[in-house]
Amino acid sequence: MQIDINSRKQLNKPENYAVFYSLLNRLPTSDRDTLKESVVSQYTDGRTTSLRDMTLKEYSAAIAGMRKLVPPTHQEELRKILRQKRSAVLHQMQLLGIDTADWDKVNAFCLDSRIVGMEFRELDCEALDTLQVKLRAIRRKRENEQQ
């Protein structure tokens, strides 16, 4: 957030425009300047075509809209898959009675050499898949013993 030196009030402007330009460069177009002006005009309701004249609220709305249009990068896709797998493994841990809100307990469970032998944050997609299979087997075994 920028502060006006004369009035010492916060300006309602974004600090920098790097996110806007990185998203703009990923959009398919032949004329970047025209596209930029079009996006700015659309999110300011025609008030301006200058990025610097946008308010923070308008800028945030433009960024959100552009993110919906831009296809995710390969790295973003991998990150999404990793998050889904982590979530599934944590859910299985919850079903086994492990407090997943406490990372020390999650790591202590994972560090057991019979489970995976490393901390949870170090697990890649393949290790998470293997761990999920193990956790399901443990849960099935416990359910069969109770019957």
C-alpha positions in Angstrom: 0.0 0.0 0.0 1.4 3.4 -0.9 1.2 6.5 1.3 0.9 10.0 0.0 3.8 12.0 1.6 1.9 15.3 1.7 -1.3 14.0 3.3 0.1 10.9 4.9 -3.0 9.0 3.8 -2.9 5.6 2.2 -3.5 5.6 -1.5 -5.9 3.2 -2.9 -3.5 1.9 -5.5 -1.6 -1.3 -6.1 2.1 -1.4 -5.1 3.2 -2.8 -8.5 1.7 -4.3 -11.6 3.9 -7.4 -12.0 1.0 -9.8 -11.6 -1.1 -7.9 -14.2 1.6 -8.0 -16.8 2.6 -11.6 -16.2 -1.1 -12.6 -16.7 -1.4 -10.3 -19.7 1.6 -11.9 -21.3 0.0 -15.4 -21.0 -3.2 -14.3 -22.7 -3.3 -15.0 -26.5 -3.3 -11.8 -28.5 -1.6 -10.0 -31.3 -1.6 -6.5 -29.7 -0.8 -6.4 -26.0 -1.4 -2.6 -25.6 -4.9 -2.8 -27.0 -5.7 -5.8 -24.8 -4.3 -4.0 -21.7 -6.4 -1.0 -22.4 -9.4 -3.1 -23.0 -9.0 -5.0 -19.8 -8.4 -1.8 -17.8 -11.4 -0.1 -19.4 -13.6 -3.1 -18.7 -12.8 -3.3 -15.0 -13.0 0.5 -14.5 -16.4 0.7 -16.2 -14.8 2.8 -19.0 -13.5 5.4 -16.6 -9.9 5.0 -17.8 -7.5 2.9 -19.9 -4.5 3.6 -17.7 -3.4 0.9 -15.3 -2.1 3.5 -12.9 -5.5 5.2 -12.6 -7.1 1.9 -11.4 -8.1 1.6 -7.8 -6.9 -1.4 -5.7 -10.4 -2.9 -5.8 -10.6 -2.6 -9.6 -7.1 -4.0 -10.0 -7.9 -7.0 -7.8 -11.1 -7.7 -9.8 -9.1 -7.5 -13.0 -6.5 -9.9 -11.7 -9.2 -12.4 -10.6 -10.9 -12.1 -14.0 -7.6 -12.6 -15.9 -6.7 -15.6 -13.8 -9.9 -17.3 -14.9 -8.9 -16.8 -18.5 -5.3 -17.8 -18.3 -4.6 -21.6 -18.6 -2.6 -22.9 -15.6 1.0 -23.5 -16.2 2.4 -27.1 -15.8 3.9 -26.1 -12.5 0.6 -24.9 -11.2 -1.1 -28.1 -12.3 1.5 -30.2 -10.5 1.0 -28.1 -7.4 -2.7 -28.6 -7.5 -2.3 -32.4 -7.8 0.2 -32.4 -4.9 -2.3 -30.5 -2.7 -5.1 -32.9 -3.6 -2.9 -35.9 -2.7 -1.8 -34.4 0.5 -5.4 -33.6 1.4 -6.4 -37.2 0.7 -3.6 -38.6 2.9 -4.4 -36.2 5.7 -8.0 -37.3 5.5 -6.9 -41.0 5.9 -4.8 -40.0 8.9 -7.8 -38.3 10.5 -9.8 -41.5 10.0 -7.0 -43.4 11.9 -7.3 -40.9 14.8 -4.2 -38.9 14.1 -4.5 -35.2 15.0 -3.8 -33.6 11.6 -4.0 -30.1 13.1 -0.7 -30.8 14.9 2.1 -31.1 12.4 4.5 -32.6 15.0 2.1 -35.5 15.4 1.7 -35.9 11.6 5.5 -35.9 11.1 6.0 -38.3 14.1 3.6 -40.7 12.4 5.2 -40.3 9.0 8.8 -40.7 10.4 8.1 -44.2 11.5 10.1 -46.4 9.2 7.2 -48.8 8.7 5.0 -45.9 7.5 7.2 -43.8 5.2 10.4 -42.8 7.1 10.4 -39.1 6.2 8.5 -35.9 7.2 5.2 -35.2 5.6 6.4 -32.1 3.7 9.1 -34.1 2.0 6.7 -36.5 0.3 6.3 -36.3 -3.4 3.2 -37.5 -5.4 4.5 -41.1 -5.7 5.3 -41.4 -2.0 1.8 -39.9 -1.1 0.1 -42.5 -3.3 2.1 -45.3 -1.6 1.3 -43.8 1.8 -2.4 -43.5 1.0 -2.5 -47.2 0.1 -0.8 -48.1 3.4 -3.2 -46.0 5.4 -6.2 -47.6 3.8 -4.7 -51.1 4.5 -4.1 -50.1 8.2 -7.7 -48.8 8.4 -9.1 -51.9 6.8 -7.1 -54.2 9.2 -8.3 -52.2 12.2 -11.9 -52.5 11.1 -11.6 -56.2 10.5 -10.1 -56.7 14.0 -13.0 -54.9 15.6 -15.6 -57.1 14.0 
